CSV table of C-alpha atoms in Angstrom, one decimal:
chain,number,residue,atom,x,y,z
A,27,MET,CA,32.7,74.9,-29.6
A,28,CYS,CA,30.4,73.1,-32.1
A,29,HIS,CA,26.9,72.1,-32.3
A,30,PRO,CA,26.5,68.5,-31.2
A,31,GLY,CA,26.4,67.5,-34.8
A,32,PHE,CA,29.2,70.0,-35.9
A,33,ARG,CA,31.7,67.3,-36.5
A,34,LEU,CA,34.2,68.2,-39.3
A,35,LEU,CA,36.4,65.6,-40.3
A,36,CYS,CA,40.1,66.5,-40.0
A,37,ALA,CA,42.6,64.0,-41.1
A,38,LEU,CA,48.2,66.9,-39.1
A,39,LEU,CA,54.8,68.4,-37.6
A,40,ALA,CA,54.9,68.2,-38.5
A,41,VAL,CA,56.7,69.0,-35.9
A,42,CYS,CA,59.3,70.9,-37.5
A,43,ALA,CA,58.9,69.4,-40.9
A,44,PRO,CA,55.7,68.1,-42.4
A,45,LEU,CA,55.1,64.3,-41.9
A,46,SER,CA,53.4,64.2,-45.3
A,47,ALA,CA,53.2,66.3,-48.3
A,48,ALA,CA,49.4,66.1,-48.6
A,49,HIS,CA,47.1,68.3,-46.7
A,50,ALA,CA,43.4,68.0,-46.4
A,51,PHE,CA,40.4,70.0,-45.6
A,52,CYS,CA,38.2,68.9,-42.6
A,53,GLY,CA,35.7,67.0,-44.5
A,54,PHE,CA,35.7,64.3,-47.1
A,55,TYR,CA,36.6,65.0,-50.7
A,56,VAL,CA,34.4,64.0,-53.6
A,57,ALA,CA,36.1,64.1,-57.1
A,58,SER,CA,34.8,64.3,-60.5
A,59,GLY,CA,35.0,61.2,-62.7
A,60,GLU,CA,37.4,58.4,-61.6
A,61,SER,CA,39.7,60.7,-59.9
A,62,LYS,CA,40.6,59.8,-56.3
A,63,LEU,CA,41.7,62.2,-53.6
A,64,PHE,CA,43.2,61.2,-50.2
A,65,ASN,CA,43.3,62.8,-46.9
A,66,HIS,CA,46.7,62.5,-45.1
A,67,ARG,CA,47.3,65.6,-43.2
A,68,SER,CA,45.0,68.4,-42.0
A,69,GLN,CA,45.7,71.7,-40.5
A,70,VAL,CA,43.0,73.3,-38.6
A,71,VAL,CA,43.1,76.7,-36.8
A,72,LEU,CA,40.4,77.0,-34.1
A,73,VAL,CA,39.8,80.4,-32.6
A,74,ARG,CA,37.5,80.0,-29.7
A,75,ASP,CA,35.9,82.1,-27.1
A,76,GLY,CA,32.6,81.7,-25.2
A,77,ASP,CA,30.3,80.1,-27.8
A,78,ARG,CA,32.1,81.9,-30.8
A,79,THR,CA,34.4,80.0,-33.1
A,80,VAL,CA,36.3,80.9,-36.2
A,81,LEU,CA,37.5,77.8,-38.0
A,82,THR,CA,40.4,77.9,-40.7
A,83,MET,CA,40.8,74.7,-42.8
A,84,ALA,CA,44.1,74.6,-44.7
A,85,SER,CA,44.2,72.2,-47.5
A,86,ASP,CA,46.1,70.3,-50.3
A,87,TYR,CA,45.2,67.2,-52.2
A,88,GLU,CA,46.6,64.1,-54.1
A,89,GLY,CA,45.9,63.4,-57.6
A,90,ASP,CA,44.9,65.7,-60.6
A,91,PRO,CA,41.3,66.0,-60.7
A,92,LYS,CA,39.8,68.8,-62.9
A,93,GLU,CA,37.4,69.5,-60.2
A,94,PHE,CA,36.9,68.7,-56.5
A,95,ALA,CA,34.7,69.6,-53.5
A,96,LEU,CA,34.9,69.9,-49.9
A,97,VAL,CA,31.8,68.8,-47.9
A,98,VAL,CA,31.7,69.7,-44.3
A,99,PRO,CA,28.9,69.3,-41.7
A,100,VAL,CA,28.0,72.7,-40.2
A,101,PRO,CA,25.5,73.3,-37.3
A,102,VAL,CA,23.5,76.3,-38.9
A,103,VAL,CA,23.0,77.8,-42.4
A,104,LEU,CA,25.9,80.2,-42.6
A,105,LYS,CA,25.5,83.6,-44.0
A,106,ARG,CA,27.8,85.0,-46.7
A,107,GLY,CA,29.5,87.2,-44.2
A,108,GLN,CA,30.3,84.1,-42.1
A,109,ILE,CA,32.6,82.7,-45.0
A,110,HIS,CA,35.9,83.9,-46.0
A,111,VAL,CA,38.9,82.9,-47.9
A,112,GLY,CA,42.0,83.2,-45.8
A,113,ASP,CA,45.7,83.6,-46.3
A,114,SER,CA,47.6,80.2,-46.8
A,115,SER,CA,50.8,81.8,-45.3
A,116,LEU,CA,49.2,82.5,-42.0
A,117,VAL,CA,48.6,78.8,-41.3
A,118,GLY,CA,52.2,78.0,-42.3
A,119,LYS,CA,53.5,80.8,-40.0
A,120,LEU,CA,51.4,79.5,-37.2
A,121,ASP,CA,52.8,76.0,-37.9
A,122,ALA,CA,56.4,77.2,-37.9
A,123,TYR,CA,55.9,79.3,-34.7
A,124,SER,CA,54.4,76.4,-32.7
A,125,ALA,CA,56.3,73.6,-34.1
A,126,PRO,CA,58.7,71.4,-31.9
A,127,ARG,CA,62.2,73.0,-32.1
A,128,LEU,CA,65.8,72.2,-31.9
A,129,VAL,CA,67.9,74.4,-29.7
A,130,GLU,CA,71.6,74.7,-29.8
A,131,TYR,CA,73.9,75.6,-26.9
A,132,HIS,CA,77.7,76.1,-26.9
A,133,ASP,CA,79.8,75.0,-24.0
A,134,GLU,CA,82.2,77.7,-22.8
A,135,ASP,CA,85.8,77.4,-21.8
A,136,PRO,CA,85.7,75.6,-18.4
A,137,CYS,CA,88.7,77.8,-17.4
A,138,GLN,CA,86.8,81.2,-17.7
A,139,ASP,CA,85.9,82.8,-14.5
A,140,ALA,CA,82.7,84.4,-16.0
A,141,MET,CA,80.7,81.7,-17.7
A,142,ARG,CA,78.3,82.9,-20.4
A,143,VAL,CA,75.8,80.7,-22.0
A,144,ARG,CA,75.0,81.4,-25.6
A,145,MET,CA,71.8,80.0,-27.3
A,146,LEU,CA,70.9,79.6,-30.8
A,147,SER,CA,67.6,78.3,-31.8
A,148,ILE,CA,67.2,76.8,-35.0
A,149,GLY,CA,63.7,76.8,-36.6
A,150,VAL,CA,62.5,73.8,-38.6
A,151,GLY,CA,61.6,73.7,-40.7
A,152,SER,CA,54.3,74.9,-45.6
A,153,LEU,CA,33.2,76.3,-59.5
A,154,GLN,CA,33.3,75.8,-62.4
A,155,GLU,CA,29.7,76.8,-61.4
A,156,VAL,CA,27.8,74.2,-59.5
A,157,ARG,CA,24.6,73.7,-61.6
A,158,VAL,CA,21.7,73.4,-59.2
A,159,SER,CA,18.8,72.9,-61.6
A,160,ALA,CA,16.0,70.9,-60.3
A,161,THR,CA,16.2,67.3,-60.2
A,162,LYS,CA,14.3,64.4,-58.9
A,163,PHE,CA,16.3,64.8,-55.6
A,164,MET,CA,15.2,68.5,-55.0
A,165,ASP,CA,12.5,67.6,-52.9
A,166,GLN,CA,14.8,65.6,-50.5
A,167,VAL,CA,17.9,67.9,-50.9
A,168,ARG,CA,17.4,71.7,-50.3
A,169,ILE,CA,19.8,74.4,-51.3
A,170,GLU,CA,19.5,76.5,-48.2
A,171,ALA,CA,22.0,79.2,-49.5
A,172,ARG,CA,24.4,79.8,-52.4
A,173,TYR,CA,27.4,82.1,-52.5
A,174,GLU,CA,30.3,83.2,-54.6
A,175,VAL,CA,33.4,83.4,-52.2
A,176,ASP,CA,36.4,84.5,-54.3
A,177,GLU,CA,37.6,81.3,-56.3
A,178,TYR,CA,35.1,79.2,-54.3
A,179,ASP,CA,31.3,78.6,-55.0
A,180,VAL,CA,29.7,77.6,-51.9
A,181,LEU,CA,26.3,75.8,-51.3
A,182,ILE,CA,24.7,75.1,-47.8
A,183,LEU,CA,22.7,71.9,-48.4
A,184,SER,CA,20.1,70.2,-46.1
A,185,ALA,CA,18.7,66.7,-46.8
A,186,ASP,CA,16.0,64.4,-45.4
A,187,ASP,CA,18.3,61.4,-45.5
A,188,SER,CA,22.0,60.5,-46.5
A,189,GLY,CA,20.9,58.6,-49.6
A,190,ALA,CA,19.2,61.6,-51.0
A,191,LEU,CA,22.3,63.8,-50.3
A,192,LEU,CA,24.8,61.3,-51.9
A,193,ARG,CA,22.6,60.7,-54.9
A,194,TRP,CA,22.6,64.5,-55.4
A,195,LEU,CA,26.3,64.7,-55.4
A,196,THR,CA,26.5,61.7,-57.8
A,197,ALA,CA,24.0,63.4,-60.1
A,198,HIS,CA,26.3,66.3,-60.3
A,199,HIS,CA,29.0,64.2,-61.4
A,200,TYR,CA,30.9,63.5,-58.2
A,201,ARG,CA,31.9,60.2,-57.0
A,202,VAL,CA,31.1,59.6,-53.3
A,203,PRO,CA,32.6,56.9,-51.2
A,204,MET,CA,29.9,54.3,-50.3
A,205,GLN,CA,31.1,54.2,-46.8
A,206,ALA,CA,30.1,58.0,-46.4
A,207,SER,CA,26.4,56.9,-46.1
A,208,ARG,CA,26.3,55.9,-42.4
A,209,VAL,CA,28.4,58.8,-41.3
A,210,VAL,CA,26.4,61.5,-43.3
A,211,ASP,CA,23.2,60.0,-41.9
A,212,SER,CA,24.5,60.4,-38.1
A,213,TYR,CA,25.0,64.2,-38.9
A,214,LEU,CA,21.7,64.5,-40.6
A,215,LYS,CA,20.0,63.1,-37.6
A,216,GLN,CA,21.5,65.8,-35.5
A,217,GLY,CA,19.9,68.5,-37.7
A,218,MET,CA,23.2,69.3,-39.4
A,219,LYS,CA,23.6,71.1,-42.7
A,220,PHE,CA,26.2,70.5,-45.2
A,221,PHE,CA,28.8,73.1,-46.5
A,222,VAL,CA,29.8,72.3,-50.0
A,223,ALA,CA,32.7,74.4,-51.4
A,224,LYS,CA,33.8,73.9,-54.9
A,225,VAL,CA,36.7,75.4,-56.8
A,226,ASP,CA,36.7,76.6,-60.3
A,227,LEU,CA,40.3,75.9,-61.5
A,228,ARG,CA,40.0,78.2,-64.3
A,229,ARG,CA,38.9,81.0,-62.0
A,230,ARG,CA,41.7,80.1,-59.7
A,231,ALA,CA,44.2,80.2,-62.5
A,232,GLU,CA,42.9,83.6,-63.7
A,233,ARG,CA,43.5,85.0,-60.3
A,234,GLY,CA,47.2,83.6,-60.5
A,235,LEU,CA,46.7,81.1,-57.6
A,236,THR,CA,48.7,78.0,-57.6
A,237,GLN,CA,47.5,76.5,-54.2
A,238,LEU,CA,44.1,75.9,-52.6
A,239,ARG,CA,43.5,79.0,-50.2
A,240,PRO,CA,42.1,78.0,-46.8
A,241,LEU,CA,38.4,78.5,-46.3
A,242,GLN,CA,37.3,80.1,-43.0
A,243,ILE,CA,33.9,80.1,-41.4
A,244,ALA,CA,32.7,81.8,-38.2
A,245,TYR,CA,29.7,80.4,-36.2
A,246,GLU,CA,28.3,80.3,-32.7
A,247,SER,CA,27.7,76.8,-30.8
A,248,PRO,CA,27.9,76.0,-27.1
A,249,ARG,CA,29.9,72.8,-27.9
A,250,PHE,CA,33.7,72.8,-28.6
A,251,MET,CA,34.0,70.0,-31.1
A,252,LEU,CA,36.1,69.1,-34.2
A,253,PRO,CA,34.5,66.7,-36.6
A,254,VAL,CA,36.9,64.0,-37.7
A,255,ARG,CA,34.8,61.1,-38.7
A,256,LEU,CA,33.7,62.3,-42.0
A,257,GLY,CA,37.1,62.8,-43.4
A,258,MET,CA,38.1,59.3,-42.6
A,259,VAL,CA,35.6,58.0,-45.3
A,260,ASN,CA,38.1,58.2,-48.0
A,261,GLY,CA,41.2,58.3,-46.0
A,262,ASN,CA,44.2,56.5,-47.4
A,263,GLY,CA,45.7,55.0,-44.4
A,264,PRO,CA,46.3,56.8,-41.1
A,265,GLN,CA,45.6,60.6,-40.9
A,266,GLU,CA,47.6,63.2,-39.2
A,267,LEU,CA,45.9,65.9,-37.6
A,268,PHE,CA,47.2,69.3,-36.5
A,269,VAL,CA,45.1,71.5,-34.4
A,270,TYR,CA,46.2,75.1,-33.5
A,271,ALA,CA,43.8,76.3,-30.9
A,272,ILE,CA,43.7,79.9,-30.0
A,273,THR,CA,41.8,81.2,-27.0
A,274,ARG,CA,42.2,84.1,-24.6
A,275,GLN,CA,41.9,82.0,-21.4
A,276,GLY,CA,44.6,79.2,-21.6
A,277,ARG,CA,45.5,75.8,-23.0
A,278,VAL,CA,43.2,73.6,-24.9
A,279,GLU,CA,42.9,69.8,-24.3
A,280,PRO,CA,40.6,66.9,-25.6
A,281,VAL,CA,37.9,65.6,-23.5
A,282,ASN,CA,37.2,62.4,-25.0
A,283,TYR,CA,40.6,61.0,-26.0
A,284,ARG,CA,43.8,60.3,-24.3
A,285,SER,CA,46.0,63.3,-24.0
A,286,LEU,CA,49.8,63.4,-23.5
A,287,LYS,CA,52.5,66.0,-23.6
A,288,LEU,CA,55.5,65.5,-25.8
A,289,PRO,CA,58.9,65.3,-24.1
A,290,GLU,CA,59.7,68.8,-22.9
A,291,ALA,CA,63.5,68.8,-23.4
A,292,VAL,CA,65.7,66.0,-24.6
A,293,ASP,CA,69.6,66.4,-24.8
A,294,VAL,CA,70.6,64.8,-28.1
A,295,PRO,CA,73.8,64.3,-30.0
A,296,ALA,CA,75.1,67.0,-32.2
A,297,PHE,CA,74.5,65.2,-35.5
A,298,VAL,CA,70.7,65.8,-35.0
A,299,LYS,CA,71.3,69.4,-36.1
A,300,GLY,CA,71.8,68.2,-39.8
A,301,ASP,CA,68.9,65.8,-39.8
A,302,PHE,CA,66.2,67.2,-37.4
A,303,SER,CA,63.3,66.4,-39.6
A,304,THR,CA,64.3,62.7,-40.0
A,305,VAL,CA,64.7,62.5,-36.2
A,306,TRP,CA,61.5,64.1,-35.4
A,307,ARG,CA,59.5,61.9,-37.7
A,308,ALA,CA,61.2,58.9,-36.2
A,309,ALA,CA,60.4,60.2,-32.8
A,310,PHE,CA,56.7,60.5,-33.4
A,311,ASP,CA,56.6,57.2,-35.0
A,312,GLN,CA,58.1,55.9,-31.8
A,313,LEU,CA,55.5,57.6,-29.8
A,314,VAL,CA,52.7,56.1,-31.8
A,315,ARG,CA,54.3,52.7,-31.4
A,316,LYS,CA,54.5,53.0,-27.7
A,317,HIS,CA,51.2,54.6,-27.1
A,318,GLY,CA,49.0,53.4,-30.0
A,319,MET,CA,47.0,55.7,-32.5
A,320,GLY,CA,44.1,57.9,-31.3
A,321,VAL,CA,46.3,59.7,-28.6
A,322,VAL,CA,46.3,63.6,-28.8
A,323,TYR,CA,49.6,65.0,-28.1
A,324,THR,CA,50.3,68.6,-27.0
A,325,GLU,CA,53.3,69.9,-28.7
A,326,TYR,CA,53.2,73.4,-27.7
A,327,ALA,CA,51.2,75.9,-25.4
A,328,TRP,CA,52.2,79.5,-25.0
A,329,ASP,CA,51.2,82.9,-24.7
A,330,MET,CA,51.4,84.3,-28.4
A,331,THR,CA,53.0,87.7,-27.4
A,332,TRP,CA,56.4,86.1,-27.2
A,333,CYS,CA,58.4,82.8,-27.4
A,334,ASP,CA,61.6,81.5,-26.1
A,335,PRO,CA,63.3,80.2,-28.2
A,336,CYS,CA,61.6,81.3,-31.3
A,337,PRO,CA,62.0,79.2,-34.4
A,338,SER,CA,60.0,81.9,-36.2
A,339,PRO,CA,58.5,85.2,-35.3
A,340,ALA,CA,55.2,85.3,-33.3
A,341,LEU,CA,52.2,86.3,-35.4
A,342,THR,CA,51.5,90.0,-35.5
A,343,ARG,CA,48.2,91.4,-34.3
A,344,GLU,CA,47.1,91.9,-37.8
A,345,GLU,CA,47.9,88.3,-38.6
A,346,GLN,CA,46.0,87.1,-35.5
A,347,GLN,CA,43.1,89.0,-36.4
A,348,ALA,CA,43.2,87.6,-40.0
A,349,LEU,CA,42.9,84.1,-38.3
A,350,GLY,CA,39.8,85.2,-36.4
A,351,VAL,CA,41.0,86.6,-33.2
A,352,TRP,CA,38.3,89.2,-32.7
A,353,TRP,CA,39.0,90.4,-29.0
A,354,LEU,CA,42.4,92.1,-29.6
A,355,GLY,CA,40.9,95.6,-29.2
A,356,GLU,CA,39.7,94.9,-25.7
A,357,PRO,CA,41.6,96.0,-22.7
A,358,ASN,CA,44.2,93.5,-21.4
A,359,ALA,CA,43.5,91.2,-24.3
A,360,SER,CA,45.5,87.9,-24.1
A,361,VAL,CA,46.0,85.4,-26.8
A,362,PHE,CA,47.0,81.8,-25.9
A,363,VAL,CA,47.9,79.1,-28.6
A,364,THR,CA,47.8,75.4,-28.1
A,365,ARG,CA,49.2,73.0,-30.8
A,366,LEU,CA,47.7,69.5,-30.8
A,367,HIS,CA,48.8,66.5,-32.9
A,368,ALA,CA,47.1,63.2,-33.4
A,369,ARG,CA,47.6,60.3,-35.8
A,370,TYR,CA,44.5,58.2,-36.2
A,371,ASP,CA,42.4,55.9,-38.3
A,372,ARG,CA,38.7,54.9,-38.1
A,373,GLU,CA,39.3,52.3,-35.3
A,374,SER,CA,41.4,54.6,-33.1
A,375,PHE,CA,39.2,57.7,-33.5
A,376,PRO,CA,35.6,56.4,-33.6
A,377,GLU,CA,34.1,59.7,-32.2
A,378,ASP,CA,34.5,63.3,-33.2
A,379,LEU,CA,37.1,65.2,-31.3
A,380,VAL,CA,35.6,67.1,-28.3
A,381,LEU,CA,37.8,69.9,-26.8
A,382,GLN,CA,37.7,72.0,-23.9
A,383,THR,CA,39.5,75.3,-22.8
A,384,THR,CA,41.4,75.4,-19.5
A,385,ALA,CA,42.8,78.1,-17.3
A,386,ASP,CA,46.1,76.8,-17.4
A,387,ARG,CA,48.5,79.4,-19.0
A,388,ALA,CA,51.7,77.4,-18.1
A,389,ASN,CA,54.1,77.7,-21.0
A,390,PHE,CA,55.1,74.4,-22.7
A,391,GLN,CA,57.2,73.5,-25.7
A,392,CYS,CA,58.7,70.4,-27.1
A,393,ARG,CA,62.4,70.9,-27.9
A,394,LEU,CA,65.4,68.8,-28.8
A,395,VAL,CA,68.7,70.3,-27.2
A,396,VAL,CA,72.0,70.1,-28.7
A,397,ARG,CA,75.0,70.9,-26.5
A,398,ASN,CA,78.1,71.6,-28.5
A,399,GLU,CA,81.3,70.6,-26.8
A,400,TRP,CA,84.0,72.9,-26.0
A,401,ALA,CA,87.2,71.8,-27.8
A,402,GLY,CA,89.9,74.3,-26.8
A,403,GLU,CA,93.2,73.7,-25.1
A,404,ALA,CA,93.0,72.6,-21.4
A,405,ARG,CA,94.6,75.3,-19.1
A,406,CYS,CA,93.1,74.5,-15.8
A,407,GLU,CA,91.9,71.7,-13.5
A,408,SER,CA,88.3,72.6,-14.2
A,409,ALA,CA,89.1,71.5,-17.9
A,410,ASN,CA,90.1,68.0,-16.6
A,411,THR,CA,86.8,67.6,-14.8
A,412,TYR,CA,84.9,68.8,-17.9
A,413,ARG,CA,86.6,66.5,-20.3
A,414,GLN,CA,86.4,63.5,-18.0
A,415,GLY,CA,82.7,64.0,-17.9
A,416,LEU,CA,82.2,64.1,-21.8
A,417,PRO,CA,82.1,60.3,-22.3
A,418,ALA,CA,79.2,59.9,-19.8
A,419,ARG,CA,77.4,62.9,-21.2
A,420,ARG,CA,77.6,61.5,-24.9
A,421,GLN,CA,76.4,58.2,-23.6
A,422,ARG,CA,73.3,59.8,-22.0
A,423,GLN,CA,72.5,61.8,-25.1
A,424,ALA,CA,72.7,58.7,-27.3
A,425,ALA,CA,70.5,56.8,-25.1
A,426,ALA,CA,68.0,59.6,-24.8
A,427,LEU,CA,67.9,59.7,-28.6
A,428,ALA,CA,67.6,56.0,-28.9
A,429,GLU,CA,64.7,56.0,-26.4
A,430,LEU,CA,63.1,58.9,-28.3
A,431,THR,CA,63.3,57.4,-31.8
A,432,GLY,CA,63.5,53.7,-31.3
A,433,TRP,CA,66.9,53.5,-33.1
A,434,PRO,CA,69.3,51.0,-31.8
A,435,LEU,CA,71.9,52.5,-29.4
A,436,ALA,CA,74.7,51.2,-31.5
A,437,ASP,CA,73.5,53.0,-34.6
A,438,VAL,CA,73.3,56.2,-32.7
A,439,ARG,CA,76.7,55.7,-31.5
A,440,GLY,CA,77.9,55.0,-34.8
A,441,ARG,CA,76.4,58.2,-36.1
A,442,MET,CA,78.2,60.0,-33.4
A,443,HIS,CA,81.5,58.4,-34.5
A,444,ALA,CA,82.0,57.4,-30.8
A,445,SER,CA,83.9,54.3,-29.5
A,446,THR,CA,82.3,51.8,-27.2
A,447,ALA,CA,84.1,53.9,-24.5
A,448,TRP,CA,82.2,57.0,-26.0
A,449,THR,CA,85.5,58.8,-26.9
A,450,LEU,CA,85.7,60.4,-30.2
A,451,PRO,CA,88.5,59.9,-32.9
A,452,GLY,CA,91.6,62.1,-32.1
A,453,GLU,CA,90.4,63.1,-28.8
A,454,SER,CA,93.1,63.9,-26.5
A,455,LEU,CA,92.8,62.3,-23.0
A,456,THR,CA,96.0,63.8,-21.7
A,457,PRO,CA,95.0,65.7,-18.4
A,458,TYR,CA,96.0,69.3,-17.8
A,459,ARG,CA,98.9,69.4,-15.1
A,460,ALA,CA,99.6,72.6,-13.3
A,461,ALA,CA,103.3,73.3,-13.4
A,462,ALA,CA,105.2,72.8,-10.1
A,463,TRP,CA,106.2,76.1,-8.4
A,464,TRP,CA,109.9,75.6,-9.0
A,465,GLU,CA,109.6,74.8,-12.8
A,466,LYS,CA,109.0,78.5,-13.5
A,467,LEU,CA,112.0,79.8,-11.4
A,468,TRP,CA,114.7,79.8,-14.0
A,469,LYS,CA,112.6,80.1,-17.3
């Protein structure tokens, strides 16, 4: 997808709920004055077909700087029409649509002849003008293009060496991490340009904006790559990366990092309904403990025309087009989304993320399943069989949750209010007994 040097940095389910309140652009932040900004969670939408890519970078930041800028390596000098300010809500909708989910089933009366299964899916839950007057660095740092894009002022810079670029940023009142020099130099050696977007907070306020809107860029490059190294320069601890990759062919997978699918369906105790976000965060933490950082997990892969179950509605054709899906008007156009999630740091992600599109269109989703027990009056032998099997089922559910989260089994059993025999308080163990034929004679 990207030029060999197009290596943006992206620092991401939350599964159903965000793992961190902070979001980050794919790139590193440079802040005015003494302010510091940190990358914790990045959300990136990649629409990819052939050599064409539309990249949407959702962001937020920590701290309270008066100004901040985004610096992202790009393969070419982008034209004004290749840069757009997107709608933040669309990334949120795509996140909710593809997030791991909780589904709830209700056991039916075992004495009914016609058994019906009812399912309820529970969704889980979001320049000041750059003055570019000539300086002593202008012979080494060149402004290839300059655009005003809504509340953003955008520069496309090229440089002869990383030191010149970093000095240019410093001269324009930005503090840049010293560690950035080596990473920036590697991009410059590949002929990369640098996309610098700065926000005028007053202009944003005049427009009534309260959040940073995502920037979108469209470009062509034979390589499908997502730069992650640059964003780790000022990363404050491990980064969460969520990639929503949209293609017309099928599932997207990493090429240069280990890839695993999340558990597809795990039966869990009913109390998980009221604490899904905590359970899921613990589950992902446990995955990282078991497999280490730097693993890219597939959380969702599905045709975007439908979902089952749906924690939130699928994106409309208009919303898909706004994210960059340009082939919708073609005959038999299909749209397939893959949700990838990685937690990483400098050591576990030494290379940029290289991706590939596959022909695999098998639908996959991660979900936790709650099966509510039937609690009616036993009126048949089938009810005896059903109730006799409940303790073993509860034990299996508790063991599955303990394995998923790393929580002690005794703690899970305690939250279920179950005894060591896996019975519940006040549970009747008296079996149903059919009346003898003669007991009804004289009533």
